[in-house]
Coordinates of C-alpha atoms in Angstrom, one line a residue:
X224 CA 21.0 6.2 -15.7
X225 CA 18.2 3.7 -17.2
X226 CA 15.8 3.7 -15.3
X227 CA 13.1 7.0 -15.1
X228 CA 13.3 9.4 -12.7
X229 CA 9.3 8.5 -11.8
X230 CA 7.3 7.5 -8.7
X231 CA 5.6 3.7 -8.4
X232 CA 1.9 5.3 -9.1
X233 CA 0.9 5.5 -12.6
X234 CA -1.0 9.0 -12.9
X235 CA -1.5 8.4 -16.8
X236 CA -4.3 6.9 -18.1
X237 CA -6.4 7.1 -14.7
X238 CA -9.9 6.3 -15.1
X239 CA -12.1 8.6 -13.8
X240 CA -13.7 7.6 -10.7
X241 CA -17.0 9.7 -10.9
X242 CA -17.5 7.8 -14.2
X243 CA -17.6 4.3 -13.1
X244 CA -18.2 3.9 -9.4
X245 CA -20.3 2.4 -8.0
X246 CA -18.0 -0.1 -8.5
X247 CA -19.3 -4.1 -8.9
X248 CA -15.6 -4.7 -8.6
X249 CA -12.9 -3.5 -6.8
X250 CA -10.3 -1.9 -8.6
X251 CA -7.8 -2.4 -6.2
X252 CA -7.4 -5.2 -3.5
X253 CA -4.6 -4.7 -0.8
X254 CA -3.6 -7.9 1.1
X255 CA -1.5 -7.9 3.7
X256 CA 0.7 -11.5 3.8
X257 CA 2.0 -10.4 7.5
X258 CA 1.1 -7.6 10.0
X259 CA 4.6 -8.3 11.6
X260 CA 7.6 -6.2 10.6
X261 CA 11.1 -6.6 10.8
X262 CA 12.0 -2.9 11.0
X263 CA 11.1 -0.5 13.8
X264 CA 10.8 2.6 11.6
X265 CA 10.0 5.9 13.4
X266 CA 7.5 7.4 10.9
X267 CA 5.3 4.1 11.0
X268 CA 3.1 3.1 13.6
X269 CA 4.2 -0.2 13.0
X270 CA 7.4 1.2 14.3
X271 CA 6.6 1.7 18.2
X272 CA 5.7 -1.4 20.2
X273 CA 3.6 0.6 22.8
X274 CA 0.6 2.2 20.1
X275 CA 0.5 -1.6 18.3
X276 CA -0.1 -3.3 22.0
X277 CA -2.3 -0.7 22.4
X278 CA -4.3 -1.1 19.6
X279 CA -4.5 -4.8 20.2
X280 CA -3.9 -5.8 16.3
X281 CA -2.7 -9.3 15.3
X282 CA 0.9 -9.1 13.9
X283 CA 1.6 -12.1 12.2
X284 CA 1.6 -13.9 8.8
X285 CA -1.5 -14.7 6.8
X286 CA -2.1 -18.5 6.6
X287 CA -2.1 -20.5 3.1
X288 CA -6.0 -21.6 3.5
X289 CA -7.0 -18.0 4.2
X290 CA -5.4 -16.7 0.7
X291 CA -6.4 -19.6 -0.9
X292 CA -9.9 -19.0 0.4
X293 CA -9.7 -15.0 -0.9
X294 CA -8.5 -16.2 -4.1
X295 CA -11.8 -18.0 -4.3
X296 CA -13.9 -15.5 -3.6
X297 CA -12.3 -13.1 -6.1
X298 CA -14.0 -15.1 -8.7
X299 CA -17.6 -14.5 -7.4
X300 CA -17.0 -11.1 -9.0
X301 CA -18.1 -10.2 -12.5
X302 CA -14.3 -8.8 -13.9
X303 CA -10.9 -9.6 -12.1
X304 CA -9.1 -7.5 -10.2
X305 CA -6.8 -5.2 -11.8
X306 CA -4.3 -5.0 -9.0
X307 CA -3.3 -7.2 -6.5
X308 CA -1.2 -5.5 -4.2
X309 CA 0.1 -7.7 -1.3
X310 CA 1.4 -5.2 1.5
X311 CA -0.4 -3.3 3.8
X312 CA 1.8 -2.2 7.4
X313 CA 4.1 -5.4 7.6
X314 CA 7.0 -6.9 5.9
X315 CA 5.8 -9.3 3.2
X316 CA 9.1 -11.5 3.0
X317 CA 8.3 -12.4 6.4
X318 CA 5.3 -15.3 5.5
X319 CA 7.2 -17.9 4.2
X320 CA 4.6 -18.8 1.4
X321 CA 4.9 -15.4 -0.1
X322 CA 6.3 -17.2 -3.3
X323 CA 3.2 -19.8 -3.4
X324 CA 0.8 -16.9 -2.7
X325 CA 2.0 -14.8 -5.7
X326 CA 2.0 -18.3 -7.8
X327 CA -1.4 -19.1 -6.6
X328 CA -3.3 -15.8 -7.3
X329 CA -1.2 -15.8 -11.1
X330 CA -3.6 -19.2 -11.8
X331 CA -6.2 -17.9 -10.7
X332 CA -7.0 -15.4 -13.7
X333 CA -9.1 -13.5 -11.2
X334 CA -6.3 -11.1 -11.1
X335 CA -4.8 -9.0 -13.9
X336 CA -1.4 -7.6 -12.0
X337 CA 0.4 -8.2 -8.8
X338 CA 2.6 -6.2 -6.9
X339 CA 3.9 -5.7 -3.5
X340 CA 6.4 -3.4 -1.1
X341 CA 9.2 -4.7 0.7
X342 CA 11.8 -3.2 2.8
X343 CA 14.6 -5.5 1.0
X344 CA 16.2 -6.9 4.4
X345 CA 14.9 -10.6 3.3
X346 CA 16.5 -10.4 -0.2
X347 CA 18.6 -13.3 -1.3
X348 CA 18.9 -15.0 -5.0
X349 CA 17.2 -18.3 -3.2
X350 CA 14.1 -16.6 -2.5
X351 CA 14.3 -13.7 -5.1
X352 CA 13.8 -16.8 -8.3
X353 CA 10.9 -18.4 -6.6
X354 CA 9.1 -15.0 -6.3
X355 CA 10.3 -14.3 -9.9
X356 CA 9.6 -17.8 -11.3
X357 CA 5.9 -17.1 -9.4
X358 CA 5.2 -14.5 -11.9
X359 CA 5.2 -11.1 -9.7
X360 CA 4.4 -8.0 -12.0
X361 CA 6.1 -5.2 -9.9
X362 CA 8.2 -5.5 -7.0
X363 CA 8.8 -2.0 -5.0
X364 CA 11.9 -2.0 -2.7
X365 CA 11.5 1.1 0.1
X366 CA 15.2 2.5 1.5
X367 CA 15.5 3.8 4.9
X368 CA 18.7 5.3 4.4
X369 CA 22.0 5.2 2.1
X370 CA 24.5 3.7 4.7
X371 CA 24.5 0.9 7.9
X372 CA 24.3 3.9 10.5
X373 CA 21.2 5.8 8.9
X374 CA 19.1 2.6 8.9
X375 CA 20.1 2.2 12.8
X376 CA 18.8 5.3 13.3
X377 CA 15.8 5.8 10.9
X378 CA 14.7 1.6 11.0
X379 CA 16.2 0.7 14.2
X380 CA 18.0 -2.2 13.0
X381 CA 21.5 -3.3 11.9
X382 CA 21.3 -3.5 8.3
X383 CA 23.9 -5.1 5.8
X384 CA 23.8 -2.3 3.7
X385 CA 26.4 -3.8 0.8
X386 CA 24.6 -6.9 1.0
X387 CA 21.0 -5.2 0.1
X388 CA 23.3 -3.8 -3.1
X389 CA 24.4 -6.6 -4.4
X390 CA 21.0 -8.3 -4.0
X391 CA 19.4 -5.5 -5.7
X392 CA 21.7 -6.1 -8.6
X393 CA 21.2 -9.5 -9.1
X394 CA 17.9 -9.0 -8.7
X395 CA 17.7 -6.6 -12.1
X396 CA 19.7 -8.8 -13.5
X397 CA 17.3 -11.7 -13.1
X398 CA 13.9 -9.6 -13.3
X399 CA 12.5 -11.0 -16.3
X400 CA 9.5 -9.0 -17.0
X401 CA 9.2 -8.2 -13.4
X402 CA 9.5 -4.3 -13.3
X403 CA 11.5 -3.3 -9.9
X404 CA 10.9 0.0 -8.3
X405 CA 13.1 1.9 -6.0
X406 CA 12.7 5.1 -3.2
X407 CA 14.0 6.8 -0.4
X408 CA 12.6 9.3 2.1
X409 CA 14.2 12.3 1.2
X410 CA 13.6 13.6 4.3
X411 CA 16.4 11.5 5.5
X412 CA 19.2 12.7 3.1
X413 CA 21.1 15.3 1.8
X414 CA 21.9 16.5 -1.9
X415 CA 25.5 14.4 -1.9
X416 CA 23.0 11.1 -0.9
X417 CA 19.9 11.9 -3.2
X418 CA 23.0 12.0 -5.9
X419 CA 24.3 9.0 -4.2
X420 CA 21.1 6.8 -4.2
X421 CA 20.1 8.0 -8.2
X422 CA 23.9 6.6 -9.0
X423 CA 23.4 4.1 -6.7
X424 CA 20.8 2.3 -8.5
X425 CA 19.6 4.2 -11.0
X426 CA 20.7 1.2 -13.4
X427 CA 19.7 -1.7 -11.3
X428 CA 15.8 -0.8 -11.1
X429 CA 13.1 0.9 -13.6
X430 CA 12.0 3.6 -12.0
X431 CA 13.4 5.0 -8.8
X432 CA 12.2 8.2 -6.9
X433 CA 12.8 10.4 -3.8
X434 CA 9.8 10.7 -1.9
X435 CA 9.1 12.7 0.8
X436 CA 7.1 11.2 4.0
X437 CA 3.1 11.8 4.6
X438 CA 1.3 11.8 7.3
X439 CA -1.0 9.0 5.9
X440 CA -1.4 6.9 8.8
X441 CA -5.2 8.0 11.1
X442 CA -4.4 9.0 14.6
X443 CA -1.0 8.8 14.3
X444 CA 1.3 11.9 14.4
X445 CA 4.6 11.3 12.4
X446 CA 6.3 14.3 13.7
X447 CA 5.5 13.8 17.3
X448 CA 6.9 10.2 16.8
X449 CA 9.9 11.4 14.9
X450 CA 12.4 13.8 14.0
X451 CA 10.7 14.0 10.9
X452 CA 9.0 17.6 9.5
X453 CA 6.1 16.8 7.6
X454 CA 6.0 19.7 4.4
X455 CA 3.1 21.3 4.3
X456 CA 2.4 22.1 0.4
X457 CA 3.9 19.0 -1.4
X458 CA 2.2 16.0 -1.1
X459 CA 3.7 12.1 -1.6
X460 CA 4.6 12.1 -4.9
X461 CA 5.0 16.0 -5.4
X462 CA 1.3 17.0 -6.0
X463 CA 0.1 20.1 -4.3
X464 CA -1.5 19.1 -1.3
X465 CA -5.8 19.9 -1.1
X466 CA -7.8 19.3 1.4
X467 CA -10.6 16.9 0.7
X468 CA -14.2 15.9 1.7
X469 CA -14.4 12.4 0.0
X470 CA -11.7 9.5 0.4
X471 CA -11.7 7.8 -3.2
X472 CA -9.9 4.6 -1.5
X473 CA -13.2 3.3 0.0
X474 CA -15.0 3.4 -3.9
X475 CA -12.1 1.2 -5.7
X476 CA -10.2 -0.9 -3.1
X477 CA -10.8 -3.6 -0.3
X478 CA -8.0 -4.2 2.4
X479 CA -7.5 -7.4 3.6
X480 CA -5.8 -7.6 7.0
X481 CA -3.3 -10.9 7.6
X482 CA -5.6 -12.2 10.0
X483 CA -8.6 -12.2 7.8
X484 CA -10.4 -9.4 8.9
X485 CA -11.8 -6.4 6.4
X486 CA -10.7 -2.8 6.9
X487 CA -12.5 -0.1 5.2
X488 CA -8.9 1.4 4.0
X489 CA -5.4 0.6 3.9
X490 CA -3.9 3.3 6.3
X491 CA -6.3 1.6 8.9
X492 CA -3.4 0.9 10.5
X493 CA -5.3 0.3 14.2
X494 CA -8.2 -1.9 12.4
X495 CA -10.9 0.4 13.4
X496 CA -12.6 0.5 9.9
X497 CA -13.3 -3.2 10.0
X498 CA -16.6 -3.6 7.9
X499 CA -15.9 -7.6 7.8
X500 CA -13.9 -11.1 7.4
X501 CA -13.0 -13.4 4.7
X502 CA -12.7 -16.1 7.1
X503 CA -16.9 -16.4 7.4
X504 CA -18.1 -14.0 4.6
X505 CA -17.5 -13.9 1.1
X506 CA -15.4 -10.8 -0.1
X507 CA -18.3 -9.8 -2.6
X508 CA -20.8 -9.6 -0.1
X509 CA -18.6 -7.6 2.0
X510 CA -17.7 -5.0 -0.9
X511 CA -21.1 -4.6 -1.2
X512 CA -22.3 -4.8 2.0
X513 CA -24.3 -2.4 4.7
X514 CA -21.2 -1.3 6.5
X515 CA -19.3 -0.3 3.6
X516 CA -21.7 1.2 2.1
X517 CA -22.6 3.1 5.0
X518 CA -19.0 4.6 5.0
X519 CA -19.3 5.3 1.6
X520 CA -22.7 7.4 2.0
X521 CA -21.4 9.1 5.2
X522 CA -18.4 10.7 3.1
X523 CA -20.5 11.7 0.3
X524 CA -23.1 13.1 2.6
X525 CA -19.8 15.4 3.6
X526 CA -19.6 13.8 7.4
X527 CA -16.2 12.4 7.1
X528 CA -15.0 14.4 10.1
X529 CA -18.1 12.5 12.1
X530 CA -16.2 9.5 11.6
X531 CA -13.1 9.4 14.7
X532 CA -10.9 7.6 11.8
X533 CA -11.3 9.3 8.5
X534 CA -11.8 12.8 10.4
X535 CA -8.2 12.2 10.9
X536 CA -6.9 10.5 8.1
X537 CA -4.1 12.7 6.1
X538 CA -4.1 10.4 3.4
X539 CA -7.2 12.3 1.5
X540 CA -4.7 15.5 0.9
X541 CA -1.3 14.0 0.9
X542 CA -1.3 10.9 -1.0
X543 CA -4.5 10.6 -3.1
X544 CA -4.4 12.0 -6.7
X545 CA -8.3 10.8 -7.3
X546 CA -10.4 14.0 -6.3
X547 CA -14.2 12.9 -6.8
X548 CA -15.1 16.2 -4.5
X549 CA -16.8 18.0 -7.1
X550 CA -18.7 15.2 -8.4
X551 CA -20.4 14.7 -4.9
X552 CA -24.2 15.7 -5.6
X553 CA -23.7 13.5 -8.5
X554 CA -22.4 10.2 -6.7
X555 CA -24.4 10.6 -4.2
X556 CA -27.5 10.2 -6.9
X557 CA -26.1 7.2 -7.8
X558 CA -25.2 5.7 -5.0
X559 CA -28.6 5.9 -3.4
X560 CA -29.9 3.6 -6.3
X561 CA -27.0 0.9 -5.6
X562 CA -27.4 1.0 -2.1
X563 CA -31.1 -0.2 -3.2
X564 CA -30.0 -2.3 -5.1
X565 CA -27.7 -4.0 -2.7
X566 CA -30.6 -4.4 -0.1
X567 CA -32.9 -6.5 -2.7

């Protein structure tokens, strides 16, 4: 097999959050290019029609002017970005720019890396070269099952299963020095299909892993909505699973929804953490601004659970490997002078 048996998050190297933050720049900027998905998958909200009506989010595709607009306002920051990571809850290969976007942000130097997730049903050599030829850094292809009738019952959709193969092949073929990432649930397979899926593809991508499903998503319970059990002492990519008072995503990354709008984090799947909109404010000032900040002080005041999203939020113990917990007294120090700082 060529490619490493290794999840899409780099753990080496990390830098220490307690060290650097308050940030003046985001690490990290999520961007989602549609809130629409072509998959009804069980474990994600996006997944049942009645919560999203509920919730009364846009789904749809992000317009050209309103990336082109972000893209400008990433250079009122004092560094670039180092990851530009264009997903958030919808299907990126549905907004037909996708190719231009990624192209666009490339020219811009106000990014250093760009990567997105996609559920591979879009694939075809057409549209695969223009994504390429835009100069994507990492694309991450996420499985729903190893055959047509899993992915009716895990996604809800008839998939061409044999087709998605061969596209993945000429995709590693054609890669360049895009690195391609592979994973599976493996709560949806057995030992023969984990086997399967590693001989599957394990030479067509660069790292491929078997991840087991979080319940990362706020208010939104994956084994009620499922037959999914969630495992209680192994997080997302196999750490042990802590809780914690303090979400690290709010200190390094800024989530832009498709419609413009800021959320606080990116499993705000419901938009209730909206702290802004890049349609009438520039990015920086919302990074910086009152209602972020105000987040940001509530966690490290340890009142996350007075907060009716984050008090919910599994993403703090399943899925973040940051833990700034024990540097708390110390942040909070430090943030009480930016804050000032902000406000002058």
């Amino acid at each position: 097999m060529k490619a490493r048996l290794k999840s899409k998050l780099n753990l080496e190297k990390r830098t220490p959050l307690q060290d650097v933050i308050p940030l003046q720049t985001p690490f990290l900027l999520y961007l989602d290019p549609s809130s629409a998905c072509n998959f009804r998958c069980q474990f994600c909200p996006t997944g049942h029609k009645d919560l999203i009506d509920k919730s009364g989010y846009r789904r749809g595709p992000m317009s050209l002017d309103l990336f082109e607009k972000t893209i400008q306002d990433l250079s009122e920051f004092n560094q670039p970005l180092k990851v530009l990571r264009m997903n958030k809850v919808g299907e990126p290969f549905l907004n037909k720019n996708l190719s231009q976007m990624v192209a666009l942000a490339k020219r811009s130097g106000s990014v250093e890396f760009i990567d997105l997730t996609t559920n591979g049903s879009l694939f075809s050599p057409e549209r695969l070269s223009r994504l390429l030829e835009a100069g994507l850094d990492r694309l991450n292809i996420s499985l729903e099952g190893m055959n047509r009738e899993q992915y009716r019952q895990y996604a809800k959709v008839d998939f061409d299963f044999d087709k998605f193969v061969k596209n993945v092949k000429w995709l590693y073929s054609n890669k360049g020095n895009c690195e391609v990432t592979i994973k599976i649930p493996g709560n949806y397979i057995n030992d023969d299909q984990k086997e399967e899926f590693l001989n599957t593809f394990g030479n067509y991508c660069d790292r491929i892993f078997i991840e087991d499903i979080a319940p990362i998503w706020p208010s939104f319970d994956i084994e009620a909505h499922s037959d999914i059990t969630i495992g209680k002492l192994k997080g997302q990519y196999e750490q042990s699973v802590h809780p914690k008072g303090i979400c690290s995503y709010i200190f390094y990354s800024a989530v832009i929804n498709s419609d413009g709008s800021v959320s606080a984090c990116c499993p705000d799947w419901a938009q209730k953490l909206i702290v802004g909109n890049v349609k009438t404010e520039s990015l920086k000032n919302i990074w910086h601004s009152s209602k972020m900040n105000n987040l940001r002080r509530q966690h490290l005041e340890g009142k996350r659970h007075a907060n009716n999203t984050c008090s919910v939020c599994g993403h703090l113990s399943y899925c973040q490997v940051d833990n700034i917990d024990p540097f708390r007294e110390l942040l909070l120090n430090k943030f009480i002078t930016y804050e000032k700082e902000c406000l002058a």
